[in-house]
Amino acid sequence: MSLRTARTLTAAYLGATLVALTWPGALPAARIRPLVLGLPFALFWAAAWILGTLVVLYLLDRVERRHRSEGNH
Amino acid sequence: MERWIVVTLIIAVYLVATLAIGLLAGRRASHSVAGYVAGDRSFGLVVMYFVTGATVFSSFAFLGGPGWAYSRGAAAFYILGYGVLGIAPFYWMGPRIGALGRRLGHVTQAQMITGRFPSRALSALIAVMSLIAFVPYITIQIRGAGIVIEAVTDGHVPLWIGALAAYGIVILYVLVSGVMAVGWTNTFQGVFMVVIAWSLGLYLPYRLYGGVGPMFERIAAARPELLVPPGLAASGEPWSWGAYSSYILVSAVGLMMWPHLFMKAYTAKDDDTLRRTVILFPTFQLFLIPVFLIGFSGVLFPEAPPDPDSILPFMILRTDLPALVVGLFCAGALSASMSTGDALLHASASVVVEDGVARYVRLDDRVQRILMRALVLLTGAVSYWFALDEDSSLVQLLASAYGIVSQLAPPVVAALYWRRATTGGVAAGLIAGWATAAFFYLNPELKPFGLHEGVLGLLVHVPVLVGVSLAMQPQPERLLNEFFDEGGDAGEMGG
């Protein structure tokens, strides 16, 4: 994947997270059931987006890293 | 032995250990401003991870988080939402700021901004506004430490002694060791906070309700309004989506603009350390989940604490936990307070001296460090004095502190990414943003949709910054080339 694509996708994911956690994106998830892992759905929803950030940033870093090592040759 | 004596002993051991770590850490740093403020730019991944985590999560998260979950329910979820959004852009901005710092010798945020927009007055303005945002924040930390100690010792150690002991130690190690002490004590404190929060957050629901799921089933039956965002306002009325959403937005924008967090970009050893700290931050962020569980476990409890912020010590003392565990919990809560308080004290002194005084008076390295230490002492004393005051309006001041720091985001972004931005544009934007935020802070009934005053400030700030910049002559080409390192001979790259 090119650096530009990886950065665009990461920025898009972060933008989606902001939408998903605020009005109006958070409206569909603003409910109690189903409980997931014992947590109300709204809390699980927020936690899941945050865990997703971990994955997305890790993947971005792999692309950035490969790009940097190629650039230094 | 009575429980409060055991608890007091554990707290004493914890405080002595923190002090020892803080004092030993300073022996590794050089005797220079770069050593005192930026730790000789030497922090590795483990230290950076815990410094960032422990600094972000303060008494507000550790005591206020459960307090919000307990009294305002899902409103607390906003705290979970903004942290990662705030820190993620630092994957790119952090290394850029760090490289500029290494090349041009910056150790503070205002030095970076005024490196691109040269103006002593702008630097002093940022220093003064930062200090205004810092004092209530430090006050809350000191008060948090005092509240916890008083509660778990059944009042035998009153607030003023507990706060004095904890912050006497913080001030001592910050004075002696500077940011090195902040780094190493925060590593210790960060581990403590995470372990205590997760173990207690899972233990309490199991002990009282037989599990996390059963606890929420019962809350859903009795108080369903607490589990659905945007939760409740402080008054108990439903909170508005406008307020909930704009709190997330302004906190995300403002988070890394806090000078004490921003300046961590100058302490990292290299760019990869900074990037990995950002990548791993979400794992630290999730520690808010057990913190919320602690608060929710108190919802259906038959008794109520004197005020929501003391729900955590209140629950601990009512679950017949052994004194040892109570003491350890207390140390965890103190960690949360002290690990933020030390960074705040240290940063406020550095900012006032570097960006305020040193821009007007020529000071040598040694005098600067002496002046910073005097200011640590002074800021600590003033905040301690406020902390003893019962006046609850300070909590309100803290919320509005985000209105102040979030206005630093447009200048930072403009400095790094927009060549056409000018000194006049940045100054006009800052003044317009702060004035707007102050106006709506003083007239909350005029806020559209209950939006946070910081967001309203930004809505005025950004157009003013752009408009005034475009109306002015661009910055001199030579300045831009030096700042962006495009001009040939200054070709040395950092890292």
Coordinates of C-alpha atoms in Angstrom, one line a residue:
Chain A
M1 CA 0.0 0.0 0.0
S2 CA 1.3 3.5 -0.8
L3 CA 2.0 6.0 2.0
R4 CA -0.6 8.3 0.7
T5 CA -3.4 5.6 0.7
A6 CA -2.4 4.5 4.2
R7 CA -2.5 8.1 5.6
T8 CA -5.8 8.8 3.9
L9 CA -7.4 5.6 5.3
T10 CA -6.1 6.4 8.8
A11 CA -7.4 9.9 8.7
A12 CA -10.8 8.5 7.4
Y13 CA -10.9 6.0 10.2
L14 CA -10.3 8.8 12.8
G15 CA -12.9 11.0 11.2
A16 CA -15.4 8.0 11.3
T17 CA -14.5 7.5 15.0
L18 CA -15.4 11.2 15.7
V19 CA -18.7 10.8 13.8
A20 CA -19.5 7.5 15.6
L21 CA -19.0 8.9 19.1
T22 CA -20.8 12.2 18.6
W23 CA -24.2 13.4 17.4
P24 CA -25.7 12.3 15.1
G25 CA -23.4 9.2 14.4
A26 CA -23.8 8.0 18.0
L27 CA -27.6 8.0 17.9
P28 CA -28.0 4.4 16.6
A29 CA -25.6 3.1 19.3
A30 CA -27.2 5.0 22.1
R31 CA -28.9 2.0 23.7
I32 CA -28.4 -0.5 26.5
R33 CA -29.0 -3.8 24.7
P34 CA -27.5 -6.1 23.7
L35 CA -25.0 -6.2 26.6
V36 CA -21.6 -7.1 25.1
L37 CA -19.1 -8.6 27.5
G38 CA -21.5 -7.4 30.2
L39 CA -21.2 -3.8 29.1
P40 CA -24.1 -1.7 27.9
F41 CA -24.0 -1.4 24.1
A42 CA -23.1 2.3 24.1
L43 CA -20.1 1.7 26.2
F44 CA -19.0 -1.3 24.2
W45 CA -19.4 0.8 21.0
A46 CA -17.1 3.5 22.2
A47 CA -14.5 1.0 23.5
A48 CA -14.6 -0.9 20.2
W49 CA -13.8 2.2 18.1
I50 CA -10.9 2.9 20.4
L51 CA -9.5 -0.6 20.1
G52 CA -9.9 -0.2 16.3
T53 CA -7.6 2.9 16.5
L54 CA -4.9 0.7 18.0
V55 CA -5.1 -1.7 15.0
V56 CA -5.3 1.1 12.4
L57 CA -2.4 3.0 13.9
Y58 CA -0.3 -0.2 14.0
L59 CA -1.1 -0.9 10.4
L60 CA -0.3 2.7 9.4
D61 CA 3.0 2.4 11.2
R62 CA 4.0 -0.7 9.3
V63 CA 3.5 1.1 6.0
E64 CA 5.2 4.3 7.2
R65 CA 8.2 2.2 8.5
R66 CA 8.6 0.3 5.2
H67 CA 8.5 3.6 3.3
R68 CA 11.1 5.2 5.6
S69 CA 13.5 2.3 5.3
E70 CA 13.1 2.3 1.5
G71 CA 13.7 6.0 1.4
N72 CA 17.0 5.8 3.3
H73 CA 18.6 3.4 0.8
Chain B
M1 CA -3.9 -2.4 64.9
E2 CA -6.6 -0.1 63.7
R3 CA -7.2 0.0 60.0
W4 CA -6.5 3.7 59.5
I5 CA -3.0 3.3 61.0
V6 CA -2.2 0.4 58.6
V7 CA -3.5 2.5 55.7
T8 CA -1.5 5.5 56.8
L9 CA 1.7 3.4 57.0
I10 CA 1.1 2.1 53.4
I11 CA 0.6 5.6 52.1
A12 CA 3.8 6.7 53.9
V13 CA 5.8 3.8 52.3
Y14 CA 4.3 4.7 48.9
L15 CA 5.3 8.4 49.3
V16 CA 8.8 7.6 50.4
A17 CA 9.2 5.2 47.4
T18 CA 8.0 7.9 45.0
L19 CA 10.4 10.4 46.6
A20 CA 13.3 8.1 46.3
I21 CA 12.6 7.3 42.6
G22 CA 12.2 11.0 41.9
L23 CA 15.4 12.0 43.6
L24 CA 17.5 9.2 42.1
A25 CA 16.1 10.0 38.6
G26 CA 17.6 13.5 38.6
R27 CA 21.1 12.2 39.0
R28 CA 21.0 11.1 35.4
A29 CA 20.1 14.5 33.9
S30 CA 22.6 17.2 32.9
H31 CA 22.6 20.5 34.7
S32 CA 21.1 22.6 31.9
V33 CA 17.8 23.9 30.9
A34 CA 17.5 21.2 28.2
G35 CA 18.2 18.7 31.0
Y36 CA 15.7 20.2 33.4
V37 CA 12.9 20.8 30.9
A38 CA 13.4 18.2 28.2
G39 CA 15.3 15.5 30.1
D40 CA 18.2 15.8 27.6
R41 CA 15.7 14.3 25.1
S42 CA 16.3 10.8 26.3
F43 CA 13.0 9.1 27.2
G44 CA 12.6 5.6 25.8
L45 CA 9.3 3.8 25.0
V46 CA 8.4 2.4 28.4
V47 CA 8.9 5.7 30.1
M48 CA 7.1 7.7 27.4
Y49 CA 4.2 5.2 27.5
F50 CA 3.6 5.6 31.2
V51 CA 4.5 9.3 31.3
T52 CA 1.9 10.0 28.6
G53 CA -0.8 7.7 30.1
A54 CA -0.2 8.7 33.7
T55 CA 0.0 12.4 32.8
V56 CA -3.2 12.4 30.8
F57 CA -5.2 10.5 33.5
S58 CA -5.3 12.7 36.6
S59 CA -7.5 13.0 39.7
F60 CA -10.2 14.0 37.2
A61 CA -10.2 10.6 35.6
F62 CA -9.5 8.6 38.7
L63 CA -12.0 10.3 41.1
G64 CA -14.1 12.4 38.7
G65 CA -14.6 9.4 36.2
P66 CA -16.3 7.2 38.8
G67 CA -18.1 10.3 40.1
W68 CA -19.5 11.0 36.7
A69 CA -20.5 7.4 36.0
Y70 CA -22.2 7.3 39.4
S71 CA -24.1 10.5 39.2
R72 CA -24.4 11.3 35.5
G73 CA -24.2 7.8 34.0
A74 CA -23.3 7.6 30.3
A75 CA -22.3 11.3 30.2
A76 CA -19.0 9.9 31.5
F77 CA -18.5 8.0 28.2
Y78 CA -17.3 11.3 26.7
I79 CA -14.1 10.9 28.7
L80 CA -13.5 7.6 27.0
G81 CA -14.1 9.1 23.5
Y82 CA -11.8 12.0 23.2
G83 CA -8.4 10.8 24.4
V84 CA -7.5 8.6 21.4
L85 CA -8.9 11.2 18.9
G86 CA -6.8 13.9 20.6
I87 CA -3.5 12.0 20.5
A88 CA -3.7 10.2 17.1
P89 CA -2.6 13.2 15.0
F90 CA 0.5 13.3 17.1
Y91 CA 1.7 10.2 15.2
W92 CA 2.6 12.8 12.5
M93 CA 2.8 16.0 14.4
G94 CA 4.9 14.7 17.3
P95 CA 8.0 13.7 15.3
R96 CA 7.8 17.0 13.3
I97 CA 7.7 19.0 16.5
G98 CA 10.4 17.0 18.0
A99 CA 12.7 17.4 15.0
L100 CA 12.1 21.2 15.0
G101 CA 13.0 21.2 18.6
R102 CA 16.3 19.4 18.1
R103 CA 17.2 21.6 15.1
L104 CA 16.1 25.0 16.5
G105 CA 16.6 24.3 20.3
H106 CA 12.9 24.5 21.4
V107 CA 11.8 23.1 24.7
T108 CA 8.4 24.7 25.0
Q109 CA 5.2 25.1 22.8
A110 CA 5.4 28.9 22.6
Q111 CA 9.0 28.6 21.3
M112 CA 7.8 26.5 18.5
I113 CA 4.9 28.8 17.7
T114 CA 7.0 32.0 17.9
G115 CA 9.8 30.3 16.0
R116 CA 7.4 30.5 13.1
F117 CA 5.6 33.7 14.2
P118 CA 8.3 35.8 15.9
S119 CA 6.7 38.0 18.5
R120 CA 7.7 38.5 22.2
A121 CA 4.2 39.7 23.0
L122 CA 2.7 36.5 21.5
S123 CA 5.0 34.4 23.5
A124 CA 4.1 36.2 26.8
L125 CA 0.4 36.0 26.0
I126 CA 0.6 32.3 25.5
A127 CA 2.6 32.0 28.8
V128 CA 0.0 34.0 30.7
M129 CA -3.0 32.1 29.3
S130 CA -1.3 28.7 29.9
L131 CA -0.7 29.7 33.6
I132 CA -4.4 30.7 33.9
A133 CA -5.4 27.3 32.6
F134 CA -2.8 25.5 34.8
V135 CA -3.6 26.8 38.3
P136 CA -7.2 25.4 38.6
Y137 CA -5.9 22.1 37.1
I138 CA -3.1 21.8 39.7
T139 CA -5.6 22.9 42.5
I140 CA -7.9 20.0 41.5
Q141 CA -5.0 17.5 41.7
I142 CA -3.9 18.7 45.2
R143 CA -7.4 18.7 46.5
G144 CA -7.9 15.2 45.0
A145 CA -4.9 13.9 47.0
G146 CA -6.2 15.5 50.2
I147 CA -9.7 14.1 49.8
V148 CA -8.5 10.5 49.2
I149 CA -6.1 10.5 52.2
E150 CA -8.8 12.1 54.5
A151 CA -11.4 9.6 53.4
V152 CA -9.4 6.4 53.8
T153 CA -7.9 7.4 57.2
D154 CA -11.4 8.0 58.5
G155 CA -10.6 11.7 58.9
H156 CA -7.6 11.1 61.1
V157 CA -5.3 12.7 58.5
P158 CA -7.2 15.9 57.5
L159 CA -7.2 17.2 53.9
W160 CA -4.7 20.0 54.6
I161 CA -2.1 17.6 56.0
G162 CA -2.6 14.9 53.4
A163 CA -2.4 17.4 50.5
L164 CA 0.6 19.1 52.1
A165 CA 2.5 15.8 52.5
A166 CA 1.7 14.5 49.0
Y167 CA 2.5 17.8 47.3
G168 CA 5.5 18.6 49.5
I169 CA 7.0 15.5 48.1
V170 CA 6.0 16.3 44.5
I171 CA 7.5 19.8 44.8
L172 CA 10.7 18.4 46.3
Y173 CA 11.4 15.9 43.5
V174 CA 10.4 18.4 40.8
L175 CA 12.7 21.0 42.3
V176 CA 15.6 18.7 42.5
S177 CA 15.2 16.5 39.4
G178 CA 13.0 18.4 36.9
V179 CA 11.4 16.4 34.2
M180 CA 13.6 13.3 34.8
A181 CA 11.7 12.9 38.1
V182 CA 8.4 13.3 36.4
G183 CA 9.3 10.6 33.9
W184 CA 10.5 7.9 36.3
T185 CA 7.9 8.6 39.0
N186 CA 5.2 8.5 36.4
T187 CA 6.3 5.1 35.2
F188 CA 6.0 3.8 38.7
Q189 CA 2.7 5.6 39.3
G190 CA 1.3 4.6 35.9
V191 CA 1.8 0.9 36.6
F192 CA 0.1 1.4 39.9
M193 CA -2.9 3.2 38.5
V194 CA -3.6 0.6 35.8
V195 CA -3.3 -2.4 38.1
I196 CA -5.5 -0.8 40.8
A197 CA -8.1 0.4 38.4
W198 CA -8.5 -3.0 36.7
S199 CA -8.5 -5.1 39.8
L200 CA -10.9 -2.9 41.7
G201 CA -13.2 -2.2 38.7
L202 CA -13.7 -5.9 38.2
Y203 CA -13.8 -6.9 41.9
L204 CA -16.5 -4.5 43.0
P205 CA -19.2 -5.6 40.4
Y206 CA -18.4 -9.3 41.2
R207 CA -18.5 -8.7 45.0
L208 CA -21.7 -6.7 45.0
Y209 CA -23.7 -8.1 42.0
G210 CA -22.0 -11.3 40.9
G211 CA -20.5 -9.9 37.7
V212 CA -20.4 -6.9 35.3
G213 CA -23.3 -8.2 33.2
P214 CA -25.6 -8.8 36.2
M215 CA -24.7 -5.3 37.6
F216 CA -25.8 -3.6 34.4
E217 CA -28.9 -5.8 34.1
R218 CA -30.0 -4.4 37.5
I219 CA -29.1 -0.8 36.7
A220 CA -31.0 -1.2 33.4
A221 CA -34.1 -2.3 35.3
A222 CA -33.9 0.4 38.0
R223 CA -32.2 3.4 36.4
P224 CA -32.1 2.9 32.5
E225 CA -31.5 6.6 31.9
L226 CA -28.0 6.3 33.3
L227 CA -26.8 3.8 30.6
V228 CA -27.7 5.7 27.4
P229 CA -25.7 8.6 26.1
P230 CA -25.7 11.6 26.5
G231 CA -26.5 10.7 30.1
L232 CA -27.5 13.3 32.7
A233 CA -26.4 16.8 33.5
A234 CA -25.0 17.7 36.9
S235 CA -28.6 18.8 37.8
G236 CA -30.0 15.3 37.1
E237 CA -31.8 16.5 34.0
P238 CA -31.0 14.8 30.7
W239 CA -27.7 16.2 29.2
S240 CA -27.9 17.5 25.6
W241 CA -26.2 15.9 22.6
G242 CA -24.8 19.3 21.7
A243 CA -22.9 19.4 25.0
Y244 CA -21.8 15.8 24.9
S245 CA -20.5 16.0 21.4
S246 CA -18.8 19.4 21.8
Y247 CA -17.1 18.2 25.0
I248 CA -15.6 15.3 23.0
L249 CA -14.6 17.7 20.2
V250 CA -13.0 20.4 22.4
S251 CA -11.2 17.9 24.6
A252 CA -9.8 16.0 21.6
V253 CA -8.6 19.3 20.1
G254 CA -7.3 20.6 23.4
L255 CA -5.7 17.5 24.9
M256 CA -2.3 17.6 23.3
M257 CA -2.3 21.4 23.4
W258 CA -1.8 21.3 27.1
P259 CA 1.7 22.6 27.4
H260 CA 2.7 19.8 29.8
L261 CA 1.7 17.1 27.3
F262 CA 2.8 19.0 24.2
M263 CA 6.3 19.4 25.7
K264 CA 6.6 15.6 25.9
A265 CA 7.4 15.7 22.2
Y266 CA 10.7 17.3 23.3
T267 CA 11.5 14.6 25.8
A268 CA 11.4 11.5 23.5
K269 CA 14.6 9.9 22.6
D270 CA 13.7 9.6 18.9
D271 CA 10.8 9.7 16.5
D272 CA 10.0 6.0 16.7
T273 CA 9.5 6.3 20.4
L274 CA 7.0 9.1 19.9
R275 CA 5.1 7.2 17.2
R276 CA 4.9 4.0 19.3
T277 CA 3.7 5.9 22.3
V278 CA 0.8 7.2 20.2
I279 CA 0.1 3.7 18.8
L280 CA 0.0 2.2 22.2
F281 CA -2.0 4.9 23.9
P282 CA -5.5 3.3 23.2
T283 CA -4.4 0.4 25.5
F284 CA -4.0 3.0 28.3
Q285 CA -7.2 4.7 27.4
L286 CA -9.3 1.6 28.0
F287 CA -8.4 1.8 31.7
L288 CA -11.3 4.2 31.9
I289 CA -13.7 1.2 31.6
P290 CA -12.9 -0.3 35.0
V291 CA -12.9 3.3 36.3
F292 CA -16.5 3.6 35.1
L293 CA -17.4 0.2 36.6
I294 CA -16.3 1.4 40.0
G295 CA -18.7 4.4 39.7
F296 CA -21.6 2.2 38.4
S297 CA -21.1 -0.2 41.2
G298 CA -22.2 2.5 43.6
V299 CA -25.5 3.3 41.8
L300 CA -27.7 0.8 43.5
F301 CA -25.8 0.8 46.7
P302 CA -28.1 1.7 49.6
E303 CA -26.0 4.5 51.0
A304 CA -24.7 7.5 49.1
P305 CA -21.3 9.4 49.5
P306 CA -21.2 13.0 50.6
D307 CA -20.5 14.1 47.0
P308 CA -20.1 12.1 43.7
D309 CA -16.4 12.7 43.4
S310 CA -15.7 10.6 46.6
I311 CA -17.6 7.6 45.3
L312 CA -14.4 5.7 44.9
P313 CA -13.0 5.9 48.4
F314 CA -16.6 5.5 49.7
M315 CA -17.1 2.2 47.9
I316 CA -13.7 0.9 49.0
L317 CA -14.4 1.5 52.6
R318 CA -17.8 -0.3 52.5
T319 CA -16.7 -3.6 51.0
D320 CA -14.7 -4.9 54.0
L321 CA -11.6 -5.1 52.0
P322 CA -8.4 -5.7 54.1
A323 CA -6.5 -2.5 55.2
L324 CA -3.6 -3.5 52.9
V325 CA -5.9 -3.3 49.8
V326 CA -7.4 0.0 50.9
G327 CA -3.9 1.4 51.4
L328 CA -2.8 0.2 47.9
F329 CA -5.9 1.7 46.3
C330 CA -5.2 5.0 48.0
A331 CA -1.7 4.9 46.6
G332 CA -3.2 4.3 43.2
A333 CA -5.4 7.4 43.5
L334 CA -2.5 9.4 44.8
S335 CA -0.5 8.3 41.8
A336 CA -3.2 9.6 39.5
S337 CA -3.1 13.0 41.2
M338 CA 0.6 13.3 41.7
S339 CA 1.6 12.1 38.2
T340 CA -0.4 14.8 36.6
G341 CA 0.3 17.4 39.3
D342 CA 4.1 17.1 39.0
A343 CA 3.9 17.5 35.2
L344 CA 1.7 20.5 35.6
L345 CA 3.9 22.2 38.1
H346 CA 7.0 21.6 36.1
A347 CA 5.4 22.7 32.8
S348 CA 3.9 25.9 34.3
A349 CA 7.3 27.0 35.7
S350 CA 9.1 26.2 32.5
V351 CA 6.6 28.0 30.4
V352 CA 6.5 31.2 32.5
V353 CA 10.3 31.4 32.6
E354 CA 11.1 30.4 29.0
D355 CA 8.3 32.1 27.2
G356 CA 7.5 35.0 29.5
V357 CA 10.5 36.2 31.4
A358 CA 13.4 35.0 29.3
R359 CA 12.0 36.7 26.2
Y360 CA 12.3 40.1 27.8
V361 CA 15.4 39.7 30.1
R362 CA 18.6 38.0 29.2
L363 CA 19.2 35.2 31.7
D364 CA 21.9 32.6 31.7
D365 CA 21.2 28.9 32.0
R366 CA 21.8 28.8 35.7
V367 CA 19.6 31.8 36.6
Q368 CA 16.8 30.3 34.4
R369 CA 16.8 27.0 36.4
I370 CA 16.8 28.9 39.7
L371 CA 13.9 31.0 38.5
M372 CA 12.0 27.9 37.4
R373 CA 12.4 26.3 40.8
A374 CA 11.2 29.4 42.5
L375 CA 8.1 29.3 40.3
V376 CA 7.4 25.7 41.0
L377 CA 7.3 26.6 44.6
L378 CA 5.2 29.6 44.1
T379 CA 2.6 27.9 41.8
G380 CA 2.5 25.0 44.2
A381 CA 1.8 27.3 47.1
V382 CA -0.9 29.3 45.4
S383 CA -2.6 26.1 44.2
Y384 CA -2.4 24.6 47.6
W385 CA -4.0 27.7 49.1
F386 CA -6.9 27.4 46.5
A387 CA -7.2 23.6 47.3
L388 CA -8.0 24.3 50.9
D389 CA -10.9 26.5 49.8
E390 CA -14.2 24.6 49.6
D391 CA -15.3 26.8 46.7
S392 CA -16.6 24.4 44.1
S393 CA -16.4 27.0 41.3
L394 CA -12.9 25.7 40.7
V395 CA -14.4 22.6 39.0
Q396 CA -16.1 24.9 36.7
L397 CA -12.9 26.7 36.0
L398 CA -11.2 23.5 35.1
A399 CA -13.9 22.7 32.5
S400 CA -13.3 26.1 31.0
A401 CA -9.5 25.5 31.0
Y402 CA -10.1 23.4 27.9
G403 CA -11.7 26.5 26.4
I404 CA -8.3 28.1 26.8
V405 CA -5.9 25.4 25.7
S406 CA -8.0 24.3 22.7
Q407 CA -7.3 27.7 21.2
L408 CA -3.6 26.8 20.9
A409 CA -4.4 24.2 18.3
P410 CA -4.9 26.5 15.3
P411 CA -1.6 28.3 15.8
V412 CA 0.2 25.0 16.2
V413 CA -1.3 23.5 13.0
A414 CA -0.7 26.7 11.1
A415 CA 2.9 26.9 12.2
L416 CA 3.6 23.3 11.0
Y417 CA 1.5 23.1 7.9
W418 CA 0.4 26.4 6.5
R419 CA 3.2 28.6 5.0
R420 CA 0.9 31.5 4.3
A421 CA -0.1 32.0 8.0
T422 CA 1.3 35.2 9.5
T423 CA 2.1 36.5 13.0
G424 CA -0.7 39.0 12.8
G425 CA -3.2 36.3 11.8
V426 CA -2.2 34.0 14.6
A427 CA -2.3 36.7 17.2
A428 CA -5.7 38.0 16.0
G429 CA -7.1 34.5 15.9
L430 CA -5.9 33.7 19.4
I431 CA -7.4 36.9 20.8
A432 CA -10.7 36.4 19.0
G433 CA -10.9 32.8 20.1
W434 CA -10.1 33.5 23.7
A435 CA -12.5 36.5 23.8
T436 CA -15.3 34.4 22.3
A437 CA -14.7 31.5 24.8
A438 CA -14.6 33.9 27.7
F439 CA -17.8 35.6 26.6
F440 CA -19.8 32.3 26.4
Y441 CA -18.2 31.1 29.7
L442 CA -19.6 34.1 31.4
N443 CA -22.9 34.0 29.6
P444 CA -23.7 30.2 29.4
E445 CA -27.4 30.8 28.7
L446 CA -26.4 32.2 25.2
K447 CA -24.6 29.1 24.1
P448 CA -26.2 27.6 20.9
F449 CA -27.2 23.9 21.5
G450 CA -25.3 23.9 24.8
L451 CA -22.0 23.8 22.8
H452 CA -18.8 24.0 24.8
E453 CA -17.4 27.6 24.8
G454 CA -14.1 26.2 23.5
V455 CA -15.8 25.0 20.3
L456 CA -17.5 28.3 19.9
G457 CA -14.2 30.0 20.3
L458 CA -12.7 27.8 17.6
L459 CA -15.5 28.7 15.2
V460 CA -14.5 32.3 15.5
H461 CA -10.8 31.7 15.8
V462 CA -10.1 29.8 12.6
P463 CA -11.8 32.2 10.1
V464 CA -10.0 35.2 11.8
L465 CA -6.7 33.4 11.6
V466 CA -7.2 32.6 7.9
G467 CA -8.7 36.0 7.0
V468 CA -6.2 38.2 8.7
S469 CA -3.3 36.1 7.4
L470 CA -4.5 36.3 3.8
A471 CA -5.0 40.1 4.1
M472 CA -1.4 40.6 5.3
Q473 CA 2.0 40.2 3.6
P474 CA 3.4 36.7 3.9
Q475 CA 6.1 36.0 6.4
P476 CA 9.6 36.7 5.1
E477 CA 10.9 33.9 2.9
R478 CA 14.2 33.6 4.8
L479 CA 12.3 32.9 8.1
L480 CA 10.1 30.3 6.4
N481 CA 13.1 28.5 4.8
E482 CA 14.9 28.4 8.1
F483 CA 11.8 27.0 10.0
F484 CA 10.9 24.5 7.3
D485 CA 14.6 23.7 6.7
E486 CA 14.4 24.3 3.0
G487 CA 17.1 26.6 1.8
G488 CA 20.1 24.4 1.3
D489 CA 22.9 24.9 3.8
A490 CA 21.1 24.1 7.0
G491 CA 20.5 20.6 5.8
E492 CA 21.2 18.7 9.0
M493 CA 18.2 16.5 9.8
G494 CA 17.2 15.4 13.3
G495 CA 17.1 11.8 14.4

